[in-house]
PDB file of C-alpha atoms and ligand atoms in Angstrom:
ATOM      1  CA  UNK A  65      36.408  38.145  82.387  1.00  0.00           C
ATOM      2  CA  UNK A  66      37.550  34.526  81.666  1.00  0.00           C
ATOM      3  CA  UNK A  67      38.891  35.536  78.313  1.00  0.00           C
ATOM      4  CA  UNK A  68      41.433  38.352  80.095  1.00  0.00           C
ATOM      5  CA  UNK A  69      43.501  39.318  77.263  1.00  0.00           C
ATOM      6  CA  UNK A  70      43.177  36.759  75.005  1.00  0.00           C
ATOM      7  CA  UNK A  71      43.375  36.667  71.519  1.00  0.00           C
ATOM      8  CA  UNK A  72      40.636  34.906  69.789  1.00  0.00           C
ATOM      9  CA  UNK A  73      39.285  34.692  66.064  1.00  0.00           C
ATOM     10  CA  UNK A  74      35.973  33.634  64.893  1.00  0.00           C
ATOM     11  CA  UNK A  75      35.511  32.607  61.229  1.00  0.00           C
ATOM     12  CA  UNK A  76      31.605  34.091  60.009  1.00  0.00           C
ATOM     13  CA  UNK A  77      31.074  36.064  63.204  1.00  0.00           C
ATOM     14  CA  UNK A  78      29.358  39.308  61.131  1.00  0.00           C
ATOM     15  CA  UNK A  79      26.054  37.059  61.644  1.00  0.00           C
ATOM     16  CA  UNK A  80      24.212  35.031  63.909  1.00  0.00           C
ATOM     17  CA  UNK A  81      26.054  32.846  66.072  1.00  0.00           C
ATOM     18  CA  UNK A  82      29.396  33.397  64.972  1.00  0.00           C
ATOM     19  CA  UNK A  83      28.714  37.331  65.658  1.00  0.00           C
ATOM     20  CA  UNK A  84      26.953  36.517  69.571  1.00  0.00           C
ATOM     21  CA  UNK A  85      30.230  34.382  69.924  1.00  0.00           C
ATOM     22  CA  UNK A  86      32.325  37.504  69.383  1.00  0.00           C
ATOM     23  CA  UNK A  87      30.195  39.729  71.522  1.00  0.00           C
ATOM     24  CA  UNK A  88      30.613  37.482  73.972  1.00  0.00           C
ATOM     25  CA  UNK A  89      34.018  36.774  73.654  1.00  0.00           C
ATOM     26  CA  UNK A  90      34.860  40.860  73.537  1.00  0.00           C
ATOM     27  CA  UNK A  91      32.602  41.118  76.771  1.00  0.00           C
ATOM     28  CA  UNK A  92      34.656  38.339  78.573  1.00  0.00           C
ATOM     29  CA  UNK A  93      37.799  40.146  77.840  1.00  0.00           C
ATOM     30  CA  UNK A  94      39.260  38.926  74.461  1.00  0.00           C
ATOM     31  CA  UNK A  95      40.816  40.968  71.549  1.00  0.00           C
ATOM     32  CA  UNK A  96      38.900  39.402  68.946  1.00  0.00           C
ATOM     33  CA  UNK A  97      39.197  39.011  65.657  1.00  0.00           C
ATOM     34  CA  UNK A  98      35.722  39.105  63.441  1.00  0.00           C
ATOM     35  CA  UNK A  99      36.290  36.983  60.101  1.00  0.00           C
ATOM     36  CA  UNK A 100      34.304  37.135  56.931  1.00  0.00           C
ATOM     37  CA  UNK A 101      33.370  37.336  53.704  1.00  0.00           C
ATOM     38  CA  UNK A 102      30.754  40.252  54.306  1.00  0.00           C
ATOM     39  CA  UNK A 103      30.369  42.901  57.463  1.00  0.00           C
ATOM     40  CA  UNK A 104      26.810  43.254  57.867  1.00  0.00           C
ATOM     41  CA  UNK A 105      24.922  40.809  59.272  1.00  0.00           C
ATOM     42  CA  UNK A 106      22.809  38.141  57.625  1.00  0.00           C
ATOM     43  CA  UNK A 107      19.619  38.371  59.886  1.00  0.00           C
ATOM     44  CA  UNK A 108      20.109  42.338  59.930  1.00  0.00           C
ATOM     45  CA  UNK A 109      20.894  44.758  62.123  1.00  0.00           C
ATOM     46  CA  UNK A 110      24.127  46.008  63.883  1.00  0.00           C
ATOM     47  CA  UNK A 111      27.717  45.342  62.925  1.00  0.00           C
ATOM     48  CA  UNK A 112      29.047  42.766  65.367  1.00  0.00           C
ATOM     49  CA  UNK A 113      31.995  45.444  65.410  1.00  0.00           C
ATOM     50  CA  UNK A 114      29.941  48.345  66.574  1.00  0.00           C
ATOM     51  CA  UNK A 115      27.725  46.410  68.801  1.00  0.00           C
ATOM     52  CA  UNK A 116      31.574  45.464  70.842  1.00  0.00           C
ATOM     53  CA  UNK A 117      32.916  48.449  70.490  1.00  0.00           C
ATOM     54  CA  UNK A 118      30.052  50.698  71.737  1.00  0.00           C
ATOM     55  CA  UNK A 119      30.045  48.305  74.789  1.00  0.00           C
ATOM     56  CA  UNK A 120      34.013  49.072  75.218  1.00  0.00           C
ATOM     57  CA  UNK A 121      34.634  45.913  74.351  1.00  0.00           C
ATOM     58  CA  UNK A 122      37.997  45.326  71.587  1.00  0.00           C
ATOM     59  CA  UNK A 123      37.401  43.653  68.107  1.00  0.00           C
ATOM     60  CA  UNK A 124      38.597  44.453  64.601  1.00  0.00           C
ATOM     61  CA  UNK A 125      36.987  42.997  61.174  1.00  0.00           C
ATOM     62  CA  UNK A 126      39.307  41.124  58.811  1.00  0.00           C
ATOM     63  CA  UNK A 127      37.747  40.138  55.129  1.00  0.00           C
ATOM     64  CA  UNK A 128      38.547  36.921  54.959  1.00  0.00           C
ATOM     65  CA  UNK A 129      37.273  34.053  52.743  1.00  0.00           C
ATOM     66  CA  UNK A 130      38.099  30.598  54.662  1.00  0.00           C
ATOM     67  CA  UNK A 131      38.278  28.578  51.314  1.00  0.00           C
ATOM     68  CA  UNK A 132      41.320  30.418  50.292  1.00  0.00           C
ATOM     69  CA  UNK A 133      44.293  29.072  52.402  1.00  0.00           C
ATOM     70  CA  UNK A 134      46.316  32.378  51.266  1.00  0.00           C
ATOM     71  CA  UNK A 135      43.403  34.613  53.397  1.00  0.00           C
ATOM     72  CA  UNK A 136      43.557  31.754  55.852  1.00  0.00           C
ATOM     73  CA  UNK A 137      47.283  32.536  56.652  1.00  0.00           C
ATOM     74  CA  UNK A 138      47.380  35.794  56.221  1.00  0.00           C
ATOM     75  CA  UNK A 139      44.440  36.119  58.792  1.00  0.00           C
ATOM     76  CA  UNK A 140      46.533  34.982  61.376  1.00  0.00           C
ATOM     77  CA  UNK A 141      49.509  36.053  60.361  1.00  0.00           C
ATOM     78  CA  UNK A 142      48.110  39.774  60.751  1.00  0.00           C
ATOM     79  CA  UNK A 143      47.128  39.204  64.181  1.00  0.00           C
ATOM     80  CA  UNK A 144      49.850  37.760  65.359  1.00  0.00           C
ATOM     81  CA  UNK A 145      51.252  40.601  64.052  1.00  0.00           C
ATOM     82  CA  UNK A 146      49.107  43.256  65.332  1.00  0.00           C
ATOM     83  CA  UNK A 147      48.738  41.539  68.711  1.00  0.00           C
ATOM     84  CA  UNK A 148      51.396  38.956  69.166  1.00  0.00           C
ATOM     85  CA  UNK A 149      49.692  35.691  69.680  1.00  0.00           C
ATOM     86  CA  UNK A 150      46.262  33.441  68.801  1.00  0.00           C
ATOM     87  CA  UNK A 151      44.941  32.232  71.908  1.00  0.00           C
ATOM     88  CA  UNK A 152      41.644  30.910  70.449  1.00  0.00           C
ATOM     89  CA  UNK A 153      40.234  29.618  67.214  1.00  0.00           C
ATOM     90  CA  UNK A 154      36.867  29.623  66.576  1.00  0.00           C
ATOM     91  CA  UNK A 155      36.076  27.893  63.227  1.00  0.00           C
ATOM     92  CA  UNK A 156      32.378  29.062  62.987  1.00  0.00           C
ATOM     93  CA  UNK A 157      31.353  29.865  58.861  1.00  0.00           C
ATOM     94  CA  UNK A 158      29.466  27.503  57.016  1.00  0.00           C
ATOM     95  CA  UNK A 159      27.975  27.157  53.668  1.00  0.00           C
ATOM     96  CA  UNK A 160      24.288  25.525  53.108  1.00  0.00           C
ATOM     97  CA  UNK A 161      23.152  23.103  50.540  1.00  0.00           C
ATOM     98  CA  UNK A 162      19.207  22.725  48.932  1.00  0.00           C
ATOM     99  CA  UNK A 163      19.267  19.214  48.044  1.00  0.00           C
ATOM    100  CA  UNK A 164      19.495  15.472  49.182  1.00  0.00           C
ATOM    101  CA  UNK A 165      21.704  13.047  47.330  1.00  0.00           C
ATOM    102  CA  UNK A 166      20.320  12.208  44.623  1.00  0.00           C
ATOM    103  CA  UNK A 167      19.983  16.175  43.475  1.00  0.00           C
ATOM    104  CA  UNK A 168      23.142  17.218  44.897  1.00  0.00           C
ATOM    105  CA  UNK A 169      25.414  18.706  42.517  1.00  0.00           C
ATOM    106  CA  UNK A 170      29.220  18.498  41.941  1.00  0.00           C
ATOM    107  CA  UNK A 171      28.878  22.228  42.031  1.00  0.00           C
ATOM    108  CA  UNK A 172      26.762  21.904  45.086  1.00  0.00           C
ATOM    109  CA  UNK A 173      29.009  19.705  47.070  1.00  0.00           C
ATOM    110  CA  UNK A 174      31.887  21.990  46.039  1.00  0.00           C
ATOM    111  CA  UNK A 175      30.287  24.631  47.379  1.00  0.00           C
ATOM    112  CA  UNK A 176      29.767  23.788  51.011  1.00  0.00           C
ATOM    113  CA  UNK A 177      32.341  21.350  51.401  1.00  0.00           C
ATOM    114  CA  UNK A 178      35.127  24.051  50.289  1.00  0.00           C
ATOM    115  CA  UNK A 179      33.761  25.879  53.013  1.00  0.00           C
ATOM    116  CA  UNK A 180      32.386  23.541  56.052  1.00  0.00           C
ATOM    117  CA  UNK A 181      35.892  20.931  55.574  1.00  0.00           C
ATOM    118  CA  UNK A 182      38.192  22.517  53.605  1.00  0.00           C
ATOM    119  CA  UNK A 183      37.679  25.709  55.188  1.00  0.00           C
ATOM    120  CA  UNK A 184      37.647  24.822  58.891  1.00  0.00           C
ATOM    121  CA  UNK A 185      40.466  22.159  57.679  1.00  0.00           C
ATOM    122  CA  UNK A 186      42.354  25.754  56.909  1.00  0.00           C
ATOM    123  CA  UNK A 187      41.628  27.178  59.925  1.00  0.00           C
ATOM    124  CA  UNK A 188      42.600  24.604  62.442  1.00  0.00           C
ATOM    125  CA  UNK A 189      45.915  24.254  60.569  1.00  0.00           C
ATOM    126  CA  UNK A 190      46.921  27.771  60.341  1.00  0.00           C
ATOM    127  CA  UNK A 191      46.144  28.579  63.698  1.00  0.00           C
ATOM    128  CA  UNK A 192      47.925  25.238  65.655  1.00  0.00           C
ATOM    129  CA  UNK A 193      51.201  25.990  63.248  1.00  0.00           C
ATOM    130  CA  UNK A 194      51.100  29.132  65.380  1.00  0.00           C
ATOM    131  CA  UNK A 195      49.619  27.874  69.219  1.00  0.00           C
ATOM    132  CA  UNK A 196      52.532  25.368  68.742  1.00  0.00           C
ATOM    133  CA  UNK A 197      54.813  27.731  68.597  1.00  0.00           C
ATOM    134  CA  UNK A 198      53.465  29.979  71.856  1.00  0.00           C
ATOM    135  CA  UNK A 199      53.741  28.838  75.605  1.00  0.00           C
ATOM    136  CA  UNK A 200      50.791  29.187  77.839  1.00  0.00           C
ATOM    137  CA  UNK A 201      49.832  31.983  78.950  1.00  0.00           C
ATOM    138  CA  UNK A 202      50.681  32.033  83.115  1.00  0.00           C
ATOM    139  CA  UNK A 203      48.285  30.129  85.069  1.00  0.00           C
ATOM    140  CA  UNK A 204      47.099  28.588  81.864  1.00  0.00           C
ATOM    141  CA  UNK A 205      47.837  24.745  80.773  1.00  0.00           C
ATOM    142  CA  UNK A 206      46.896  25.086  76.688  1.00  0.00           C
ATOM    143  CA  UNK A 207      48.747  27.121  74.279  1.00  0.00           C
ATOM    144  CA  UNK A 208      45.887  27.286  71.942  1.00  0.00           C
ATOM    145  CA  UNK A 209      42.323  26.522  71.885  1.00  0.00           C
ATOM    146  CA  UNK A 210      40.210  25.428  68.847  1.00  0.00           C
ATOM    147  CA  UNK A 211      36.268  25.826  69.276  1.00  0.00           C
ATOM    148  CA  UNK A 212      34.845  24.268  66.060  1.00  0.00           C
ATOM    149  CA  UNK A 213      31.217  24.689  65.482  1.00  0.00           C
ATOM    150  CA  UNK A 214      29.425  21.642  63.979  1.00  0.00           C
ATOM    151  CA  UNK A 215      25.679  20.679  64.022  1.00  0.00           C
ATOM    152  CA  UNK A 216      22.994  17.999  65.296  1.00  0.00           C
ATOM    153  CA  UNK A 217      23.388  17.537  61.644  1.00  0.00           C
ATOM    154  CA  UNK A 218      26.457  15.100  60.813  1.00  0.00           C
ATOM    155  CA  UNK A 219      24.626  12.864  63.822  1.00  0.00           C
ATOM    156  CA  UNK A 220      21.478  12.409  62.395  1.00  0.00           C
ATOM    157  CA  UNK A 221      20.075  13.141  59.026  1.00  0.00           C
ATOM    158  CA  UNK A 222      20.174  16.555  57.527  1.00  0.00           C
ATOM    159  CA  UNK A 223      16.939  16.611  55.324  1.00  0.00           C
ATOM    160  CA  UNK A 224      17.402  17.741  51.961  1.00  0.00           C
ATOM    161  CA  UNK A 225      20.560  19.261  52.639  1.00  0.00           C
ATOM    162  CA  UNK A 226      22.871  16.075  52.381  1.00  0.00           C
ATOM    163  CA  UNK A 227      26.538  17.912  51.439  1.00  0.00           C
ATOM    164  CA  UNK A 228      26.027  20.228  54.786  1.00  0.00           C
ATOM    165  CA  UNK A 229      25.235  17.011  57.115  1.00  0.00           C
ATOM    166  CA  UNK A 230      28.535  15.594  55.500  1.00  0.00           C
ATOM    167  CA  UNK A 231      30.541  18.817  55.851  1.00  0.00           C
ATOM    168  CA  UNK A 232      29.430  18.788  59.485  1.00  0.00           C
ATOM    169  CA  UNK A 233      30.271  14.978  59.870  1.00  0.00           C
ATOM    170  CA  UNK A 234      34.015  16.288  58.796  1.00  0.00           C
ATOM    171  CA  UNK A 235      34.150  19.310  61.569  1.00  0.00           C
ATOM    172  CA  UNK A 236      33.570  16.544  64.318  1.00  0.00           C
ATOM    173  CA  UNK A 237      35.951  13.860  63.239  1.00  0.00           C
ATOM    174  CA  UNK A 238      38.600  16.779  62.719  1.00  0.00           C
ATOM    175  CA  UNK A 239      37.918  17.706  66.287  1.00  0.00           C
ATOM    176  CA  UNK A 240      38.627  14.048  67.762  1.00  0.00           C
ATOM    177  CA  UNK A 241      41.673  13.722  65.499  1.00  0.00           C
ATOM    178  CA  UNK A 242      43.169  17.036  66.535  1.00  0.00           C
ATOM    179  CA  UNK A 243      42.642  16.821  69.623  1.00  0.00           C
ATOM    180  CA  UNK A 244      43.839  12.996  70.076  1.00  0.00           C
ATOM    181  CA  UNK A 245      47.353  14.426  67.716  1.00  0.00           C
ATOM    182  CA  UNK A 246      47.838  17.478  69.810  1.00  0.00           C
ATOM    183  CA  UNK A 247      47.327  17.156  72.906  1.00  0.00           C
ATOM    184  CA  UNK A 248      50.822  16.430  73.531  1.00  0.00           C
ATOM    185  CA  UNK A 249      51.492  19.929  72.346  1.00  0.00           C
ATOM    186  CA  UNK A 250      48.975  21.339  75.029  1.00  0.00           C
ATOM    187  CA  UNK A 251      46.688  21.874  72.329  1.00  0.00           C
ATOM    188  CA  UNK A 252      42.703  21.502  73.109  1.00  0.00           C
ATOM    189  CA  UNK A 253      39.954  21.357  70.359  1.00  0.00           C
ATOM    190  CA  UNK A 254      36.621  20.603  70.983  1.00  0.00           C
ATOM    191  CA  UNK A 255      33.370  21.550  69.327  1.00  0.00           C
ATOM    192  CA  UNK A 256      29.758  22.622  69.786  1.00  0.00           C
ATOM    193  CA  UNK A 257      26.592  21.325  68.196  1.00  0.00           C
ATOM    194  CA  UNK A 258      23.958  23.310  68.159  1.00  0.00           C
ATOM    195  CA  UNK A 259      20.173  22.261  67.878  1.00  0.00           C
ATOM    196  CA  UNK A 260      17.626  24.462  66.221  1.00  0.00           C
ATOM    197  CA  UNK A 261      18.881  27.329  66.974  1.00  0.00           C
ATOM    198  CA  UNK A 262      16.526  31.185  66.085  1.00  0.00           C
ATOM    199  CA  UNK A 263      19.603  33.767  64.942  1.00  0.00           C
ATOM    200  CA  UNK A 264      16.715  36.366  63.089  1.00  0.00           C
ATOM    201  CA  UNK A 265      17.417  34.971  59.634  1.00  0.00           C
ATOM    202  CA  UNK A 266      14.352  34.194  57.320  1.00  0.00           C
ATOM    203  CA  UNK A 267      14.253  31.305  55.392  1.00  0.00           C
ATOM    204  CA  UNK A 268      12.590  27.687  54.805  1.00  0.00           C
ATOM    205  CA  UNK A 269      14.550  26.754  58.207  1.00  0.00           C
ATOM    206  CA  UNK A 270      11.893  28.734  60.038  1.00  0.00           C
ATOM    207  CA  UNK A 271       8.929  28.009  58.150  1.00  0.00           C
ATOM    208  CA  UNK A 272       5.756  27.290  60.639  1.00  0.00           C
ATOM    209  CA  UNK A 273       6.111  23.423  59.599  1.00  0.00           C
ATOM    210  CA  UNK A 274       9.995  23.288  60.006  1.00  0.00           C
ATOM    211  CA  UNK A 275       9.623  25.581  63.594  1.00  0.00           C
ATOM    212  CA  UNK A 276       6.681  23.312  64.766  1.00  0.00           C
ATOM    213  CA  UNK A 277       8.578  20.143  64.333  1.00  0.00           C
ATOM    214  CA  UNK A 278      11.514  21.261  65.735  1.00  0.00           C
ATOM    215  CA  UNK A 279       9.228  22.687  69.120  1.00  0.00           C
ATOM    216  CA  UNK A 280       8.079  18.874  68.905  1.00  0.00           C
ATOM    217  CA  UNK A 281      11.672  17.703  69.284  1.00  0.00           C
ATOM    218  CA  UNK A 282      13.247  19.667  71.333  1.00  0.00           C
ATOM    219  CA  UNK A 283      12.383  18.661  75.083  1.00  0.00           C
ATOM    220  CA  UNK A 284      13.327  22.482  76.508  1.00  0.00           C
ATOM    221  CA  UNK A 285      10.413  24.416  76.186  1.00  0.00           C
ATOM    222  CA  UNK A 286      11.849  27.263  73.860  1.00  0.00           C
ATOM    223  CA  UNK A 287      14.057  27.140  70.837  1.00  0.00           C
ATOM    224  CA  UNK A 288      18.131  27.605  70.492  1.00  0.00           C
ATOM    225  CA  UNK A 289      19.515  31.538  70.655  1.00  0.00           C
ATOM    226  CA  UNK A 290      22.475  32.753  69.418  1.00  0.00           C
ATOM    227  CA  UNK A 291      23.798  33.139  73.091  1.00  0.00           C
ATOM    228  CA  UNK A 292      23.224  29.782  74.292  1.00  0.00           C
ATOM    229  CA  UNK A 293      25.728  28.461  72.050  1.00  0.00           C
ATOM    230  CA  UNK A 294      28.238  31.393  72.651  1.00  0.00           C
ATOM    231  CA  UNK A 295      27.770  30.485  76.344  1.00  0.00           C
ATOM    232  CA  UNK A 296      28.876  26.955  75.482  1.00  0.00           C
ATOM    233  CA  UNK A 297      32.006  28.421  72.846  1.00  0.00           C
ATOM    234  CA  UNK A 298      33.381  30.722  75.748  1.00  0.00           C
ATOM    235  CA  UNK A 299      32.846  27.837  78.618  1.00  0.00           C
ATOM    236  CA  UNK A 300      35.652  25.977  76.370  1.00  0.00           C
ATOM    237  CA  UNK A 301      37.695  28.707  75.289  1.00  0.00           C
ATOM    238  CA  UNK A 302      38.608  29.172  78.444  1.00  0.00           C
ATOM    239  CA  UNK A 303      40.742  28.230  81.734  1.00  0.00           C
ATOM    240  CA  UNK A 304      37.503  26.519  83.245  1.00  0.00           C
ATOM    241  CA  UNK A 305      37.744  23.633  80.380  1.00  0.00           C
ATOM    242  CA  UNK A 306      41.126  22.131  80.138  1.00  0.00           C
ATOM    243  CA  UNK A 307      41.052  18.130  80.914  1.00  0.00           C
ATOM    244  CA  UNK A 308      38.334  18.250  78.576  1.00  0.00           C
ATOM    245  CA  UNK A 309      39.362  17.870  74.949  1.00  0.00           C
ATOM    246  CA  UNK A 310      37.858  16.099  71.755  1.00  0.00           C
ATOM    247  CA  UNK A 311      34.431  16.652  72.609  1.00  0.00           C
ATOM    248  CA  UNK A 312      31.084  17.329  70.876  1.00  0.00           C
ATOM    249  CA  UNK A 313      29.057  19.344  73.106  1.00  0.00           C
ATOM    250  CA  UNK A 314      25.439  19.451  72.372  1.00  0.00           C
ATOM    251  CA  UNK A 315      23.094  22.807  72.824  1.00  0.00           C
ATOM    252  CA  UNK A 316      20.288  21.281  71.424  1.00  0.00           C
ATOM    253  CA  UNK A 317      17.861  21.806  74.157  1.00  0.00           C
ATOM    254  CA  UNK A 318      17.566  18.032  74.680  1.00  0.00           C
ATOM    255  CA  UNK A 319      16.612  17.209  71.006  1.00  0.00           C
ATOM    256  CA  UNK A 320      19.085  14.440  70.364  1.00  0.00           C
ATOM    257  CA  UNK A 321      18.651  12.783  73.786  1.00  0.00           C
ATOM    258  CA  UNK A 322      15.063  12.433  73.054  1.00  0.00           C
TER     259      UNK A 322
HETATM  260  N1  LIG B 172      21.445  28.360  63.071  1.00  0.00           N
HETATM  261  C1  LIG B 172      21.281  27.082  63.402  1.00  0.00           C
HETATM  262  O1  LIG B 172      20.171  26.627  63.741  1.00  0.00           O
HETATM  263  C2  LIG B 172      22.469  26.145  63.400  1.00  0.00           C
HETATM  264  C3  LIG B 172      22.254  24.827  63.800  1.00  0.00           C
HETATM  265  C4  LIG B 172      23.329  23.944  63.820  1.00  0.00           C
HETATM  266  C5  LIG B 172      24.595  24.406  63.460  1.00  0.00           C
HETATM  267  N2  LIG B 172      24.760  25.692  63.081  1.00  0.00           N
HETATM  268  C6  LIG B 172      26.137  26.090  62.726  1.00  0.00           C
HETATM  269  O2  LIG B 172      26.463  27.284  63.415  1.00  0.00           O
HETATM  270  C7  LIG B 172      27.341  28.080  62.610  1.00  0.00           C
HETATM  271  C8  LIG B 172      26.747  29.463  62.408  1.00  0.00           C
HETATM  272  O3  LIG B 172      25.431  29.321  61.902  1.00  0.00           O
HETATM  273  P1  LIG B 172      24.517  30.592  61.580  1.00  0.00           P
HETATM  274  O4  LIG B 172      23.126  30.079  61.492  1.00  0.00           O
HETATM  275  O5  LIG B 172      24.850  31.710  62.490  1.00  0.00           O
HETATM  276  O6  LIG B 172      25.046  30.916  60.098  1.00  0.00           O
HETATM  277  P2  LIG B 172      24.855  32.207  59.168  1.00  0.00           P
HETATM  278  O7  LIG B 172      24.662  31.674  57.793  1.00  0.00           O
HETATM  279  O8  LIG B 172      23.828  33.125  59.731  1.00  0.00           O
HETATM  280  O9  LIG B 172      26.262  32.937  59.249  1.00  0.00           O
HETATM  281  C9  LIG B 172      27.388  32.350  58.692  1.00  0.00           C
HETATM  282  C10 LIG B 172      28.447  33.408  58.485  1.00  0.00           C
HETATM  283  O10 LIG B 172      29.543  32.763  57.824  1.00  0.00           O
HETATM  284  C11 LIG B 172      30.022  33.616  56.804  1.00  0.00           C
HETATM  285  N3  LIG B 172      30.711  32.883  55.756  1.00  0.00           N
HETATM  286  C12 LIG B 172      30.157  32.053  54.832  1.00  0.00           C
HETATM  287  N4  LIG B 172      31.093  31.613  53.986  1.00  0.00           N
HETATM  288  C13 LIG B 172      32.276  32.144  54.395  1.00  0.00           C
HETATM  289  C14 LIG B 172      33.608  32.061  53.927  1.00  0.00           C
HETATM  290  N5  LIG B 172      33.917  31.355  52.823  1.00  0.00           N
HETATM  291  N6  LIG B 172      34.585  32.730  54.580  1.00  0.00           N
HETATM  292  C15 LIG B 172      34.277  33.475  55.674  1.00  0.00           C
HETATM  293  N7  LIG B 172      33.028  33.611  56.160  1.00  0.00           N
HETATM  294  C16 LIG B 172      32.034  32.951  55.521  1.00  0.00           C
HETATM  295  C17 LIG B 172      28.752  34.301  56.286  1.00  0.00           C
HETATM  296  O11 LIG B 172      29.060  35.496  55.558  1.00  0.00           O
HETATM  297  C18 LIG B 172      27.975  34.551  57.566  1.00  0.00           C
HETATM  298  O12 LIG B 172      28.312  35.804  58.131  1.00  0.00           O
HETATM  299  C19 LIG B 172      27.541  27.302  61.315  1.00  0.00           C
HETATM  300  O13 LIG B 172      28.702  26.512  61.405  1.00  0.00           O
HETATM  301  C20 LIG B 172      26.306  26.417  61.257  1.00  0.00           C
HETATM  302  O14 LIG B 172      26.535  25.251  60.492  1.00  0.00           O
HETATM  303  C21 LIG B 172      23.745  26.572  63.037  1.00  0.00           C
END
């Protein structure tokens, strides 16, 4: 139960990883907060509210579109509200391009910028003008935590797909530069960059070509699940990760050490 009582939102958890980070979070002890522009899954099945709640975990659904900063604030506004503090961000929801440069759209870029920077841009902000304002929790030394979620995109090349490799670029520079600003404040943001990871959707991501050259990269013998980057998200939402701050962890399964 490393997440005892603690508040924590997570930006496009009704689907795939965003949704195994809440279950996990809600089964680790946290009120959380599921944030989206839709409730039912992408990849299908079970509401990630019904799936916590049938396990007796805690978790309420807030509509919520990240590119608006007036959702943005009212989003934690309410649950500050509702259950007095934000313990932990989780700036999860991105938007996916088609094209490399050369056929990338204004409209295009617009698109998945507004929601990969400008959204996650909204979310870090709204929720540190609140952390900053909250003392640790007893026995704790942060008075926040901000888990973005970036990509082995935005390290290396994101094929045909250019504007989400840049929006991903943005979520880990935002991650060194808040957590190299607020620190001070007791403030720790890090992210997680997950590999090819399997969440159920369909799709030209799991085409036979595009799984069998990702099996060919990745040096683990299996591809990514959902879990194994909610089991990295939790590890540094928590107590256990506290001197560590600014970081880009990997859950690639080896692919970009290889
Ligand atoms: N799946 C992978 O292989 C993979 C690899 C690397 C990084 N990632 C990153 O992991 C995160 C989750 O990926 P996923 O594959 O589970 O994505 P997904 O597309 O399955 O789910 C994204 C969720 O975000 C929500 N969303 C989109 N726009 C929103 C908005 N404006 N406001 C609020 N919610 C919005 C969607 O409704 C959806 O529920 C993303 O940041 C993605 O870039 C995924």
């Amino acid at each position: 139960m490393r997440l005892e009582d603690r508040t924590l939102i997570v930006t496009g958890g009704a689907s795939g990883i965003g949704k195994a980070i809440a279950v996990k979070a809600a089964a680790e002890g946290a009120s959380v907060i599921v944030a989206d522009i839709r409730e039912d899954p992408r990849e299908g099945g079970e509401n990630t509210i019904d799936v916590i709640t049938t396990a007796g975990g805690e978790a309420e659904f807030m509509p919520v579109d990240i590119t608006r900063w007036d959702e943005v604030d009212r989003m934690v506004s309410d649950t500050v509200l509702r259950r007095g503090r934000l313990d932990v961000m989780v700036n999860n929801a991105a938007a996916h391009g088609r094209s490399a440069l050369l056929d990338t759209t204004e409209e295009e870029w617009e698109e998945v910028m507004a929601v990969g920077a400008k959204g996650m841009f909204f979310g870090c902000k709204r929720a540190i003008q609140q952390m900053i304002t909250q003392d640790p929790r007893p026995g704790s030394e942060a008075r926040g935590r901000i888990v973005n979620i970036s990509s082995q995109h935005g390290m290396i090349g994101s094929p045909n797909d250019f504007a989400y490799g840049v929006s991903k670029s943005c979520a880990v520079y935002m991650t060194r530069q808040i957590a190299g600003d607020y620190a001070k404040d007791r403030i720790v943001c890090n992210a997680v960059a997950p590999g090819k990871i399997l969440t159920g959707k369909t799709g030209p991501a799991i085409s036979p070509n595009a799984i069998e050259y990702s099996h060919a990269r990745t040096p683990w013998p299996r591809l990514g699940r959902s879990e194994d980057v909610a089991a990295a998200v939790i590890f540094l939402a928590s107590d256990d990760a506290s001197y560590i701050t600014g970081e880009n962890l990997m859950v690639d399964g080896g692919w970009m050490a290889n």
